[in-house]
Tab-separated table of C-alpha atoms in Angstrom:
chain	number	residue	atom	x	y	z
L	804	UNK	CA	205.014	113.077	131.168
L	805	UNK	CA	202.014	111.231	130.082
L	806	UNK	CA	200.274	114.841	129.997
L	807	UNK	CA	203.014	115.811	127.729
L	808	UNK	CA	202.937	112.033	125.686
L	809	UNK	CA	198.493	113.403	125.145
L	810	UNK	CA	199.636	116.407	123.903
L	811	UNK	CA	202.167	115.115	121.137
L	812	UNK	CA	199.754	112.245	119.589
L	813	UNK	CA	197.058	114.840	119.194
L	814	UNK	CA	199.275	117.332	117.516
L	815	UNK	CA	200.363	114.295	115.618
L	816	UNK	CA	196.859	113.019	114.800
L	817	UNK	CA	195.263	116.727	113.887
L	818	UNK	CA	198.728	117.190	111.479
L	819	UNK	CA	197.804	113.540	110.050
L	820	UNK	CA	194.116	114.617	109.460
L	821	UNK	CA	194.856	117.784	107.627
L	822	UNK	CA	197.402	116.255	105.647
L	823	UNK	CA	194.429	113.465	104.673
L	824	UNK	CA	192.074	116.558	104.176
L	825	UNK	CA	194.727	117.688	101.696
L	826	UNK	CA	195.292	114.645	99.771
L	827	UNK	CA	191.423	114.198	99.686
L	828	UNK	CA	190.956	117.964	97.974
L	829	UNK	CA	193.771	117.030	95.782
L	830	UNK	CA	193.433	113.861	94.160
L	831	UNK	CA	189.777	115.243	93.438
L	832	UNK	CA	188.016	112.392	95.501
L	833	UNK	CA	185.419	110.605	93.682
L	834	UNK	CA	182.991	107.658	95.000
L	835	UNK	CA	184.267	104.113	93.983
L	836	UNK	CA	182.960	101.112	95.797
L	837	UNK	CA	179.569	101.600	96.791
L	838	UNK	CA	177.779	99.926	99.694
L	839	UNK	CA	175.122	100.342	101.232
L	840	UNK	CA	176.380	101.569	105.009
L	841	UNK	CA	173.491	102.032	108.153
L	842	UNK	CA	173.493	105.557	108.751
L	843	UNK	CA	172.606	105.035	112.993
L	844	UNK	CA	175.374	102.905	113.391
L	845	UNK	CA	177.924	105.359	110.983
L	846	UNK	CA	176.806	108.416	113.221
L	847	UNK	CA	177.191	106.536	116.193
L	848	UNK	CA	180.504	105.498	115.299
L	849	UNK	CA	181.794	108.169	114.333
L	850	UNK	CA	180.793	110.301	117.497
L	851	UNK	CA	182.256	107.543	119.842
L	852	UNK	CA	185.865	107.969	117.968
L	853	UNK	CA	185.318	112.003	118.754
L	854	UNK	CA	184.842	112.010	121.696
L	855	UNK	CA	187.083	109.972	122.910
L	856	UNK	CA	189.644	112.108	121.718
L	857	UNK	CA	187.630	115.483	122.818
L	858	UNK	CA	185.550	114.804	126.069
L	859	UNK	CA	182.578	117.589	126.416
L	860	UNK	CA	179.788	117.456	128.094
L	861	UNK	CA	177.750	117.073	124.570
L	862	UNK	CA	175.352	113.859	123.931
L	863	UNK	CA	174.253	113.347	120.888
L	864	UNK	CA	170.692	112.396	120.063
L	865	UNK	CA	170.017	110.311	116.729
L	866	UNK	CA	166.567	110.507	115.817
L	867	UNK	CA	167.308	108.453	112.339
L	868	UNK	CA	165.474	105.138	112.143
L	869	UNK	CA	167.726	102.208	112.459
L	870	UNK	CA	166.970	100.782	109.030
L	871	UNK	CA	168.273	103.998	107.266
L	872	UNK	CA	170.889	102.926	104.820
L	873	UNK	CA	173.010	105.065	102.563
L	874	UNK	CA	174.253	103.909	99.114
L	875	UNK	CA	178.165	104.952	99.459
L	876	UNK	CA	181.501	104.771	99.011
L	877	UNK	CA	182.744	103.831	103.291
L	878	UNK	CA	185.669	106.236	103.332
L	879	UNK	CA	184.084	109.253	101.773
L	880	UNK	CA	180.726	108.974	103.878
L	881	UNK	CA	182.563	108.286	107.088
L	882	UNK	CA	184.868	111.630	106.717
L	883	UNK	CA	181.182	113.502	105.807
L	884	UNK	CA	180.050	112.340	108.860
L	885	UNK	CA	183.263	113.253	111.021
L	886	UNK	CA	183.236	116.417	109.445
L	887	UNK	CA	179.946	117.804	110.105
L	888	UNK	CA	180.067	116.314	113.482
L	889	UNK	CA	183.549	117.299	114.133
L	890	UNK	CA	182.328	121.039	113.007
L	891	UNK	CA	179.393	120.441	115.898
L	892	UNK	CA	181.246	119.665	118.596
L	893	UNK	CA	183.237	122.092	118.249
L	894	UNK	CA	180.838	125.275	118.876
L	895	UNK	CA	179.129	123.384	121.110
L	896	UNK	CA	180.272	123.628	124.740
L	897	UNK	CA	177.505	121.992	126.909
L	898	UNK	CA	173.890	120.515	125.641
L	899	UNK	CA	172.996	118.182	123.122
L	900	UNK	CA	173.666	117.593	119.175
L	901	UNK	CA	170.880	116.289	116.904
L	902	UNK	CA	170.838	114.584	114.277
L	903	UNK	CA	167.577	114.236	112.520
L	904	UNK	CA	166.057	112.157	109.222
L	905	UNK	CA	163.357	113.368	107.725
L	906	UNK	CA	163.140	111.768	104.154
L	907	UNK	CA	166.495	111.689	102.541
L	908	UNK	CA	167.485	115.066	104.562
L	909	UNK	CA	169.412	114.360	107.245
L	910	UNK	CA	169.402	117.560	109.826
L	911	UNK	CA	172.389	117.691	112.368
L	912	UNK	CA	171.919	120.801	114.810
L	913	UNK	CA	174.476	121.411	117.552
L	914	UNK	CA	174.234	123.718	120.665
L	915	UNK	CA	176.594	126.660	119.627
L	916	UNK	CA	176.110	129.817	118.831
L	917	UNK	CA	175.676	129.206	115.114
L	918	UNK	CA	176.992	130.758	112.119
L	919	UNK	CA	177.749	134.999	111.601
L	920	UNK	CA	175.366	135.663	108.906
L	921	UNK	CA	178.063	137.332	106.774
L	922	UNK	CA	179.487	133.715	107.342
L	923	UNK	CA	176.341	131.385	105.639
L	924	UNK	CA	177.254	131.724	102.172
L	925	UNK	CA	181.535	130.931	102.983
L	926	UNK	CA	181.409	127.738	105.625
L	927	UNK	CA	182.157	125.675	102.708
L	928	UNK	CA	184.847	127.409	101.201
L	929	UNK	CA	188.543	126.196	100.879
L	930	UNK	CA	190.453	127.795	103.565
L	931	UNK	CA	187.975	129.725	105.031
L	932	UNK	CA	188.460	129.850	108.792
L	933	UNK	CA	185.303	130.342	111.399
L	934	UNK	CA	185.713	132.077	115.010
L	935	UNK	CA	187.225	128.872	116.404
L	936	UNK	CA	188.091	127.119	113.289
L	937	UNK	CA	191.334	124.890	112.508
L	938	UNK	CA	192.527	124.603	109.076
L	939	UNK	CA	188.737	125.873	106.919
L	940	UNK	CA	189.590	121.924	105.103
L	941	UNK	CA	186.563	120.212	107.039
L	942	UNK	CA	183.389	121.563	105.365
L	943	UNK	CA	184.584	122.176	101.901
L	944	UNK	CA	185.593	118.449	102.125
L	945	UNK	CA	181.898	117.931	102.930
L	946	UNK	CA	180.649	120.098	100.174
L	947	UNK	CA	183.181	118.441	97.566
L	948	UNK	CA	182.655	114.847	98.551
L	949	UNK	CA	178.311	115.613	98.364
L	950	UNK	CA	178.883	116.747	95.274
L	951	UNK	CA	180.825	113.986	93.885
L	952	UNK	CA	178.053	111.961	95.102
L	953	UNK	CA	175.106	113.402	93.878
L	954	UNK	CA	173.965	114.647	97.484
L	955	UNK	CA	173.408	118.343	98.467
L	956	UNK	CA	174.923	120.007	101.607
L	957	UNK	CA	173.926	123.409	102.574
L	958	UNK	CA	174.471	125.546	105.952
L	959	UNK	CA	171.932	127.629	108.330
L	960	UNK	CA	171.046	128.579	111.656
L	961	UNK	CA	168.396	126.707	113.672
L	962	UNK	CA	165.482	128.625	114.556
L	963	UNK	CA	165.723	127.157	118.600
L	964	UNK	CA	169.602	128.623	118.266
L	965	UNK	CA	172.890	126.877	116.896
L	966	UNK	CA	173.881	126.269	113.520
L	967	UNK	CA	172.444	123.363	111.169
L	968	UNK	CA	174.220	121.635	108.351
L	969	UNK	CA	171.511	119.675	106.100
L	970	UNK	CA	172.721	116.539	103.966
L	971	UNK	CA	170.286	115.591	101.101
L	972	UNK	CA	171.400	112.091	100.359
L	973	UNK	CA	168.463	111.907	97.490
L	974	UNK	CA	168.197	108.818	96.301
L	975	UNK	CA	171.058	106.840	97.848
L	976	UNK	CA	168.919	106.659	101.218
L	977	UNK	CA	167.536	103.689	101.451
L	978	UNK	CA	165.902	102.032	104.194
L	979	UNK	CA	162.890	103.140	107.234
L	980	UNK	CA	161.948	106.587	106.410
């Protein structure tokens, strides 16, 4: 029974989250109440609430000073963040994610296989579904909410293996770096 009672509130909270990624794409989400948010303590957040709700034996290691700030609407950054580190855990079965700050780029790398090649240039598309994707919502919500924000995303393979998403936050970083 409780087995059964796990099973129902995920399918209930992954049928809430898509219909959130929905209304996001479709009332055309734009930043309104900037603040400035620590980026450490967002990515740390945000990976506790993940995996809780999908245990793996992936750490994540934050190399991103703890003074880092980010000039940002809370909502929109926080579903960036779950997104790309949603997108991580997922191809990433056993090792370590990593996200690293170097300027205003923040790097997140996890310990998949990374992305088809053919693939690069579509990961942020609406709708378009990787080898072990859900709904292809997560990383064109990424891409559109960047862009509302004056930040650049962009996809690629890590040289050491797995697959990178960069986030250029430009000039709303602010902070140790």
């Amino acid at each position: 029974v409780s087995r059964r009672g796990n099973r129902i509130v995920g399918s209930v909270d992954r049928i809430n989250a898509l219909a959130n990624s929905l209304l996001w794409l479709a009332r055309e989400a734009r930043p309104a109440n900037l603040e400035e948010i620590g980026l450490k303590s967002g990515l740390a957040a945000v990976w506790n609430s993940l995996t809780l709700s999908t245990p793996k034996a992936v750490a994540l290691r934050l190399d991103v000073p703890a003074g880092s700030t980010v000039k940002a609407d809370a909502a929109l950054f926080e579903l960036v963040l779950r997104n790309v580190l949603d997108n991580a855990l997922r191809y990433s079965e056993a090792g370590e994610i990593v996200c690293r700050l170097s300027g205003s780029l923040l790097v997140v790398v996890d310990c998949g296989s990374g992305f088809p090649e053919a693939d690069l240039e579509r990961v942020f598309d609406r709708f378009f579904i990787g080898p072990r994707g859900t709904n292809g919502l997560g990383l064109a919500l990424v891409r559109h909410v960047c862009t509302a924000s004056g930040w650049r995303v962009c996809a690629a393979n890590a040289p050491a293996g797995g697959g990178e998403i960069r986030l250029d936050f430009g000039s709303s970083l602010i902070g140790d770096w």
